[in-house]
Amino acid sequence: MISSGAANAVDTLCLPSPDKGCIAGTIRTEDGPLADVKLTITDEAGTATEVTTSDTGKWNFQADTEGTYVVKVDESSLPKDLDVATGTVTVVTKFGVTKPGLLTIRTANYSDSTSKADELVQSTVNGLRLGLLLALASVGLSLIYGTTGLSNFAHAEQVTLGGILGYFLINQHGLGLWFGGLVVVLLCAFTGWFQDRVLWQPLRRRGLGLTQMMIVTIGLSLALQYVYQYTVGARTVRVVQDNPSVRSIGPVTITNQSIVAMVISVIVLAAVGYALLRTRIGRATRAVSDNPALASASGIDTDRVIRLVWIVAMGLAGLSGLLYALVTNGIKWDSGLQILLLLFAAVTLGGLGTAFGALVGAIVIGLVVELSPVLGMPGDFKYATALLILILLLLVRPQGLLGKPQRIG
């Protein structure tokens, strides 16, 4: 039995639901996408559905039952002089999830060998992307440390919150990507105001020490992780689960989503830097970071500055999580825990309490993480490589790259 698929030759997104699953993919060669290619999708009962790729090579299929589906390319619908490396793929569907159907088609003169120089260029771009995403979160973490002296171990959970809120608002409730992203940032910024108003300001006024407050952040981090696990389970969620358009620029292959995410990161970080250097509230923030007691004696409302720092830091972390869930393989309930050390490494490498140092440190960490496998380090140790470089640098320059040396005692 063969039926015609409803997703024939369209770019519309198959959205999974609690009682529906999706299979999606893109048929393309290294020269570009292939339109009007026919695929046959067969379920476990033997029912076959035929779908056709759109002008951009995209196809999708909505699965009404969970189980195993076999996706096969109709080679007679392909242009001539093409080699089908993977013409059939088996996909196990689940409700509420989009599963990829990865089919590999190449031109006859295709070569899969890649020069070391091309690998370095590609990894450098990937490292810059990761570094910019880390910078959005680490700049806020550094500002909090600079103004309060607090090492916030729950900061990475705000990154997770941004990704999960993006999934619920954009994927589940149908908000547009731009409007939904703005709402995510505002909600995360509000959590910063709420945390300082309800938790951190009362603790500061009670004279609680930084060590005790740091332990509170660890407890808050654990509590948030289990809230996320209860909310989304153990699965990985992505924002806008379609097949992103891919662009090749010389030896670099990058998605349009990644380009937009990097541009947004640069613009936001530049705006934060301008605010710190050129605005009145920015100068007040730097004054509180340098000497809170003197800033207070000079008439600066330190509590107001600290609260604003919490709002901005949580908003930046939420934006980082949203972009992270958009351009990477998605976000899980424990993703914050996985990148927490990278955030602290970026802040420490750049110099504790300096926002611009956190930016530089994040870029360095991102490059090291992505370049280390190309330079011979096993992929499983790429995070360890970044932390090793941090240790070696601190042995030579304890204050970090942009930190100021301080006299103790």
Short mmCIF file of C-alpha atoms in Angstrom, two decimals, residues 7-405:
data_model
loop_
_atom_site.label_atom_id
_atom_site.label_comp_id
_atom_site.label_asym_id
_atom_site.label_seq_id
_atom_site.Cartn_x
_atom_site.Cartn_y
_atom_site.Cartn_z
CA ALA A 7 4.21 17.09 3.09
CA ASN A 8 5.06 16.78 -0.60
CA ALA A 9 7.42 19.44 -1.91
CA VAL A 10 6.80 21.97 0.87
CA ASP A 11 9.00 23.75 3.37
CA THR A 12 6.34 23.73 6.09
CA LEU A 13 7.53 22.39 9.42
CA CYS A 14 6.11 19.17 10.81
CA LEU A 15 5.57 20.03 14.46
CA PRO A 16 5.55 17.07 16.86
CA SER A 17 2.82 16.83 19.48
CA PRO A 18 1.98 14.51 22.39
CA ASP A 19 0.26 12.10 19.97
CA LYS A 20 2.31 12.77 16.81
CA GLY A 21 5.93 12.31 15.84
CA CYS A 22 7.92 13.71 12.93
CA ILE A 23 10.66 12.58 10.57
CA ALA A 24 12.43 15.27 8.58
CA GLY A 25 15.53 15.75 6.50
CA THR A 26 17.17 17.52 3.58
CA ILE A 27 18.33 15.89 0.35
CA ARG A 28 21.40 17.67 -0.92
CA THR A 29 24.81 17.14 -2.40
CA GLU A 30 27.90 19.22 -1.81
CA ASP A 31 26.76 21.33 -4.78
CA GLY A 32 23.40 22.22 -3.26
CA PRO A 33 19.89 20.93 -2.44
CA LEU A 34 17.96 18.54 -4.68
CA ALA A 35 14.33 19.33 -5.50
CA ASP A 36 11.56 16.91 -6.57
CA VAL A 37 13.32 13.83 -5.20
CA LYS A 38 10.87 11.11 -4.22
CA LEU A 39 11.18 9.14 -0.99
CA THR A 40 9.18 6.20 0.25
CA ILE A 41 8.52 5.91 4.00
CA THR A 42 7.32 2.51 5.19
CA ASP A 43 6.01 1.75 8.67
CA GLU A 44 6.08 -1.55 10.56
CA ALA A 45 2.70 -2.60 9.11
CA GLY A 46 4.06 -2.27 5.57
CA THR A 47 2.12 0.88 4.71
CA ALA A 48 4.21 3.08 2.43
CA THR A 49 3.91 6.85 2.07
CA GLU A 50 5.59 8.81 -0.69
CA VAL A 51 6.94 12.30 -0.09
CA THR A 52 8.77 14.69 -2.40
CA THR A 53 11.49 17.19 -1.56
CA SER A 54 10.82 20.92 -1.93
CA ASP A 55 12.85 23.42 -3.92
CA THR A 56 15.24 23.65 -0.97
CA GLY A 57 15.60 19.87 -0.73
CA LYS A 58 13.59 19.62 2.48
CA TRP A 59 11.07 16.92 3.29
CA ASN A 60 9.10 15.90 6.34
CA PHE A 61 6.67 13.22 7.40
CA GLN A 62 4.20 13.08 10.28
CA ALA A 63 4.14 9.74 12.11
CA ASP A 64 0.80 8.81 13.67
CA THR A 65 2.25 5.81 15.52
CA GLU A 66 5.46 5.23 17.38
CA GLY A 67 7.79 2.64 15.96
CA THR A 68 10.28 1.90 13.22
CA TYR A 69 10.04 3.56 9.81
CA VAL A 70 12.19 2.84 6.77
CA VAL A 71 13.01 5.84 4.58
CA LYS A 72 14.23 5.02 1.07
CA VAL A 73 15.24 7.27 -1.82
CA ASP A 74 13.73 6.59 -5.22
CA GLU A 75 16.94 6.64 -7.25
CA SER A 76 15.03 7.03 -10.50
CA SER A 77 13.97 10.52 -9.35
CA LEU A 78 17.55 11.64 -8.83
CA PRO A 79 19.52 13.57 -11.46
CA LYS A 80 22.14 11.60 -13.34
CA ASP A 81 25.79 11.29 -12.27
CA LEU A 82 24.97 11.06 -8.56
CA ASP A 83 26.27 8.45 -6.12
CA VAL A 84 23.89 7.31 -3.40
CA ALA A 85 26.10 6.64 -0.37
CA THR A 86 23.15 6.10 1.98
CA GLY A 87 19.89 5.53 0.14
CA THR A 88 17.98 3.80 2.93
CA VAL A 89 17.78 4.72 6.59
CA THR A 90 15.81 3.33 9.53
CA VAL A 91 14.26 5.80 11.95
CA VAL A 92 12.61 4.99 15.29
CA THR A 93 9.95 7.61 15.99
CA LYS A 94 8.57 8.84 19.30
CA PHE A 95 5.66 11.16 19.99
CA GLY A 96 6.61 14.75 20.68
CA VAL A 97 10.00 14.48 18.94
CA THR A 98 11.33 15.19 15.45
CA LYS A 99 13.73 12.47 14.29
CA PRO A 100 16.20 13.14 11.47
CA GLY A 101 16.29 10.99 8.36
CA LEU A 102 19.90 11.29 7.27
CA LEU A 103 20.38 10.24 3.64
CA THR A 104 23.73 10.81 1.94
CA ILE A 105 23.91 11.63 -1.77
CA ARG A 106 27.08 12.84 -3.50
CA THR A 107 28.20 13.87 -6.94
CA ALA A 108 30.40 11.46 -8.86
CA ASN A 109 33.54 13.55 -8.33
CA TYR A 110 33.00 14.00 -4.57
CA SER A 111 35.95 13.47 -2.27
CA ASP A 112 35.50 13.19 1.48
CA SER A 113 39.11 13.98 2.28
CA THR A 114 39.56 17.28 4.11
CA SER A 115 42.84 19.11 4.49
CA LYS A 116 44.14 19.95 7.92
CA ALA A 117 43.97 23.66 7.07
CA ASP A 118 40.27 23.38 6.19
CA GLU A 119 39.61 21.53 9.44
CA LEU A 120 41.38 24.28 11.38
CA VAL A 121 39.33 26.99 9.68
CA GLN A 122 36.05 25.14 10.31
CA SER A 123 36.95 24.47 13.95
CA THR A 124 37.98 28.09 14.44
CA VAL A 125 34.56 29.28 13.30
CA ASN A 126 32.88 26.70 15.55
CA GLY A 127 35.07 27.87 18.42
CA LEU A 128 34.11 31.51 17.85
CA ARG A 129 30.44 30.52 17.87
CA LEU A 130 30.82 28.60 21.14
CA GLY A 131 32.95 31.39 22.63
CA LEU A 132 30.34 34.05 21.86
CA LEU A 133 27.57 31.95 23.40
CA LEU A 134 29.70 31.39 26.51
CA ALA A 135 30.57 35.09 26.61
CA LEU A 136 26.90 36.11 26.92
CA ALA A 137 26.64 34.08 30.10
CA SER A 138 30.14 34.62 31.51
CA VAL A 139 29.97 38.44 31.23
CA GLY A 140 26.96 38.44 33.54
CA LEU A 141 28.66 35.98 35.90
CA SER A 142 31.70 38.25 36.04
CA LEU A 143 29.58 41.35 36.71
CA ILE A 144 27.87 39.59 39.63
CA TYR A 145 31.22 38.59 41.09
CA GLY A 146 32.64 42.08 40.58
CA THR A 147 29.79 43.90 42.33
CA THR A 148 28.99 41.39 45.09
CA GLY A 149 32.01 39.11 45.38
CA LEU A 150 29.65 36.14 45.00
CA SER A 151 30.53 33.08 42.90
CA ASN A 152 27.09 32.14 41.61
CA PHE A 153 27.02 28.40 40.96
CA ALA A 154 23.38 28.66 39.88
CA HIS A 155 24.23 30.97 36.99
CA ALA A 156 24.50 28.13 34.48
CA GLU A 157 20.97 27.05 35.34
CA GLN A 158 19.79 30.39 33.96
CA VAL A 159 21.32 29.31 30.65
CA THR A 160 19.26 26.12 30.83
CA LEU A 161 16.19 28.17 31.74
CA GLY A 162 16.57 30.29 28.61
CA GLY A 163 16.65 27.21 26.38
CA ILE A 164 13.72 25.50 28.09
CA LEU A 165 11.57 28.65 28.09
CA GLY A 166 12.35 29.06 24.39
CA TYR A 167 11.21 25.50 23.75
CA PHE A 168 7.90 25.99 25.57
CA LEU A 169 7.08 29.46 24.25
CA ILE A 170 8.22 29.03 20.64
CA ASN A 171 7.74 25.32 19.94
CA GLN A 172 4.86 24.43 22.23
CA HIS A 173 2.87 27.68 22.29
CA GLY A 174 3.57 28.91 18.77
CA LEU A 175 5.17 32.28 19.50
CA GLY A 176 7.33 33.58 16.68
CA LEU A 177 11.06 33.12 17.03
CA TRP A 178 11.87 36.81 17.40
CA PHE A 179 8.93 37.72 19.63
CA GLY A 180 9.28 34.50 21.64
CA GLY A 181 12.99 35.14 22.06
CA LEU A 182 12.31 38.63 23.39
CA VAL A 183 9.80 37.23 25.87
CA VAL A 184 12.36 34.62 27.00
CA VAL A 185 14.99 37.30 27.68
CA LEU A 186 12.50 39.46 29.58
CA LEU A 187 11.33 36.53 31.70
CA CYS A 188 14.91 35.55 32.53
CA ALA A 189 15.73 39.17 33.38
CA PHE A 190 12.70 39.22 35.69
CA THR A 191 14.05 36.15 37.50
CA GLY A 192 17.21 38.18 38.17
CA TRP A 193 15.16 40.96 39.77
CA PHE A 194 13.15 38.39 41.72
CA GLN A 195 16.22 36.53 43.00
CA ASP A 196 17.92 39.67 44.26
CA ARG A 197 14.76 41.14 45.76
CA VAL A 198 13.64 37.98 47.54
CA LEU A 199 16.90 36.17 48.27
CA TRP A 200 20.21 37.95 47.83
CA GLN A 201 19.40 41.42 49.17
CA PRO A 202 17.91 40.08 52.43
CA LEU A 203 20.93 37.80 52.87
CA ARG A 204 23.33 40.72 52.28
CA ARG A 205 21.51 42.88 54.81
CA ARG A 206 21.67 40.08 57.37
CA GLY A 207 25.43 40.09 56.96
CA LEU A 208 25.68 36.54 55.61
CA GLY A 209 29.21 35.73 54.51
CA LEU A 210 30.18 35.03 50.93
CA THR A 211 30.95 31.39 51.69
CA GLN A 212 27.48 30.79 53.08
CA MET A 213 25.90 32.60 50.13
CA MET A 214 27.95 30.52 47.71
CA ILE A 215 26.56 27.37 49.37
CA VAL A 216 23.08 28.82 48.86
CA THR A 217 23.82 29.17 45.13
CA ILE A 218 24.85 25.51 44.99
CA GLY A 219 21.58 24.49 46.65
CA LEU A 220 19.64 26.72 44.25
CA SER A 221 21.45 25.14 41.32
CA LEU A 222 20.52 21.62 42.41
CA ALA A 223 16.90 22.63 43.05
CA LEU A 224 16.57 24.20 39.60
CA GLN A 225 18.08 21.13 37.93
CA TYR A 226 15.44 18.87 39.42
CA VAL A 227 12.68 21.33 38.51
CA TYR A 228 13.89 21.21 34.91
CA GLN A 229 14.09 17.42 34.98
CA TYR A 230 10.54 17.22 36.30
CA THR A 231 9.35 19.66 33.63
CA VAL A 232 10.98 18.32 30.45
CA GLY A 233 12.24 14.92 31.56
CA ALA A 234 15.57 13.54 30.42
CA ARG A 235 15.10 14.32 26.73
CA THR A 236 16.94 16.96 24.75
CA VAL A 237 14.78 19.85 23.50
CA ARG A 238 15.51 22.26 20.67
CA VAL A 239 14.05 25.58 19.70
CA VAL A 240 12.38 25.39 16.25
CA GLN A 241 12.99 21.76 15.31
CA ASP A 242 13.33 22.18 11.55
CA ASN A 243 16.29 21.54 9.30
CA PRO A 244 18.36 24.75 9.27
CA SER A 245 19.60 26.12 5.97
CA VAL A 246 23.29 25.47 5.46
CA ARG A 247 25.69 27.92 3.86
CA SER A 248 29.18 27.13 2.57
CA ILE A 249 31.75 29.93 2.64
CA GLY A 250 35.00 28.53 1.32
CA PRO A 251 35.99 25.61 3.55
CA VAL A 252 33.48 26.65 6.24
CA THR A 253 30.04 25.07 6.44
CA ILE A 254 27.69 26.88 8.80
CA THR A 255 23.95 27.19 9.27
CA ASN A 256 22.15 30.49 8.82
CA GLN A 257 20.89 30.13 12.38
CA SER A 258 24.47 30.04 13.65
CA ILE A 259 25.36 33.16 11.67
CA VAL A 260 22.37 35.04 13.08
CA ALA A 261 23.18 33.83 16.60
CA MET A 262 26.78 35.04 16.29
CA VAL A 263 25.68 38.44 14.96
CA ILE A 264 23.17 38.84 17.81
CA SER A 265 25.86 37.89 20.35
CA VAL A 266 28.31 40.46 18.96
CA ILE A 267 25.66 43.21 18.95
CA VAL A 268 24.52 42.47 22.50
CA LEU A 269 28.07 42.22 23.86
CA ALA A 270 29.00 45.47 22.13
CA ALA A 271 25.94 47.15 23.68
CA VAL A 272 26.92 45.90 27.14
CA GLY A 273 30.47 47.14 26.66
CA TYR A 274 29.23 50.56 25.51
CA ALA A 275 26.90 50.77 28.50
CA LEU A 276 29.72 49.97 30.92
CA LEU A 277 32.09 52.52 29.40
CA ARG A 278 29.87 55.38 28.28
CA THR A 279 26.73 55.50 30.41
CA ARG A 280 26.18 56.82 33.92
CA ILE A 281 24.85 53.54 35.25
CA GLY A 282 27.83 51.77 33.67
CA ARG A 283 30.29 54.01 35.47
CA ALA A 284 28.36 53.44 38.70
CA THR A 285 28.60 49.69 38.14
CA ARG A 286 32.35 49.88 37.65
CA ALA A 287 32.63 52.04 40.78
CA VAL A 288 30.72 49.48 42.87
CA SER A 289 32.89 46.73 41.41
CA ASP A 290 36.11 48.58 42.31
CA ASN A 291 35.14 49.69 45.83
CA PRO A 292 31.55 49.23 47.08
CA ALA A 293 32.09 51.16 50.32
CA LEU A 294 33.61 54.16 48.56
CA ALA A 295 30.88 54.07 45.89
CA SER A 296 28.21 54.10 48.57
CA ALA A 297 29.90 56.96 50.38
CA SER A 298 29.96 58.88 47.08
CA GLY A 299 26.17 58.75 46.85
CA ILE A 300 25.75 55.71 44.59
CA ASP A 301 22.82 53.48 45.47
CA THR A 302 24.74 50.19 45.59
CA ASP A 303 21.65 48.06 46.12
CA ARG A 304 20.06 49.51 43.00
CA VAL A 305 23.23 48.92 40.98
CA ILE A 306 23.55 45.34 42.21
CA ARG A 307 19.90 44.63 41.39
CA LEU A 308 20.39 46.01 37.88
CA VAL A 309 23.45 43.79 37.48
CA TRP A 310 21.39 40.75 38.47
CA ILE A 311 18.68 41.68 35.97
CA VAL A 312 21.15 42.18 33.10
CA ALA A 313 23.17 39.07 34.00
CA MET A 314 20.12 36.80 34.09
CA GLY A 315 18.82 38.27 30.83
CA LEU A 316 22.16 37.65 29.12
CA ALA A 317 22.28 34.10 30.47
CA GLY A 318 18.75 33.46 29.20
CA LEU A 319 19.69 34.77 25.74
CA SER A 320 22.75 32.53 25.78
CA GLY A 321 20.60 29.49 26.59
CA LEU A 322 18.06 30.36 23.90
CA LEU A 323 20.76 30.65 21.22
CA TYR A 324 22.50 27.55 22.55
CA ALA A 325 19.29 25.52 22.19
CA LEU A 326 18.72 27.00 18.74
CA VAL A 327 22.08 26.39 17.05
CA THR A 328 23.50 23.34 18.83
CA ASN A 329 22.12 19.87 19.38
CA GLY A 330 19.60 21.21 21.90
CA ILE A 331 19.46 21.64 25.65
CA LYS A 332 18.74 19.21 28.51
CA TRP A 333 17.88 19.60 32.15
CA ASP A 334 21.56 19.24 33.09
CA SER A 335 23.13 21.27 30.27
CA GLY A 336 23.97 24.06 32.71
CA LEU A 337 25.96 21.66 34.84
CA GLN A 338 27.94 20.58 31.77
CA ILE A 339 28.99 24.13 30.85
CA LEU A 340 29.38 25.50 34.39
CA LEU A 341 33.11 24.80 34.52
CA LEU A 342 33.57 26.44 31.11
CA LEU A 343 31.84 29.59 32.38
CA PHE A 344 34.00 29.76 35.50
CA ALA A 345 37.08 29.00 33.39
CA ALA A 346 36.23 31.90 31.08
CA VAL A 347 35.71 34.30 34.00
CA THR A 348 38.90 33.19 35.76
CA LEU A 349 40.98 33.17 32.60
CA GLY A 350 39.96 36.70 31.67
CA GLY A 351 40.29 38.06 35.20
CA LEU A 352 37.82 37.84 38.07
CA GLY A 353 35.27 40.63 38.15
CA THR A 354 36.15 42.14 34.75
CA ALA A 355 33.42 41.94 32.11
CA PHE A 356 35.81 42.45 29.20
CA GLY A 357 38.12 39.82 30.64
CA ALA A 358 35.21 37.37 30.73
CA LEU A 359 34.57 38.10 27.04
CA VAL A 360 38.18 37.42 26.10
CA GLY A 361 38.33 34.34 28.32
CA ALA A 362 35.14 32.92 26.78
CA ILE A 363 36.50 33.34 23.25
CA VAL A 364 39.75 31.62 24.23
CA ILE A 365 37.90 28.75 25.93
CA GLY A 366 35.61 28.30 22.93
CA LEU A 367 38.54 28.16 20.52
CA VAL A 368 40.48 25.73 22.68
CA VAL A 369 37.48 23.39 23.04
CA GLU A 370 36.87 23.23 19.28
CA LEU A 371 40.49 23.27 18.09
CA SER A 372 41.94 20.70 20.48
CA PRO A 373 40.44 17.64 18.67
CA VAL A 374 41.84 18.89 15.35
CA LEU A 375 45.29 19.28 16.92
CA GLY A 376 45.31 15.66 18.10
CA MET A 377 43.56 15.74 21.46
CA PRO A 378 40.88 13.04 21.85
CA GLY A 379 37.40 14.53 21.57
CA ASP A 380 36.40 13.32 25.04
CA PHE A 381 39.18 15.44 26.57
CA LYS A 382 38.49 18.74 24.83
CA TYR A 383 36.93 20.31 27.95
CA ALA A 384 39.81 19.06 30.06
CA THR A 385 42.22 20.71 27.62
CA ALA A 386 40.56 24.09 28.19
CA LEU A 387 40.84 23.71 31.96
CA LEU A 388 44.49 22.60 31.68
CA ILE A 389 45.34 25.74 29.72
CA LEU A 390 43.56 27.77 32.40
CA ILE A 391 45.74 26.21 35.10
CA LEU A 392 48.96 26.80 33.15
CA LEU A 393 48.07 30.43 32.46
CA LEU A 394 47.21 31.13 36.10
CA LEU A 395 50.60 29.75 37.13
CA VAL A 396 52.19 32.47 35.00
CA ARG A 397 49.59 35.24 35.40
CA PRO A 398 47.45 34.65 38.50
CA GLN A 399 45.25 37.71 37.92
CA GLY A 400 44.10 36.44 34.53
CA LEU A 401 44.48 38.01 31.10
CA LEU A 402 42.87 41.39 31.84
CA GLY A 403 42.76 41.29 35.63
CA LYS A 404 44.72 43.71 37.77
CA PRO A 405 47.39 42.32 40.11
#
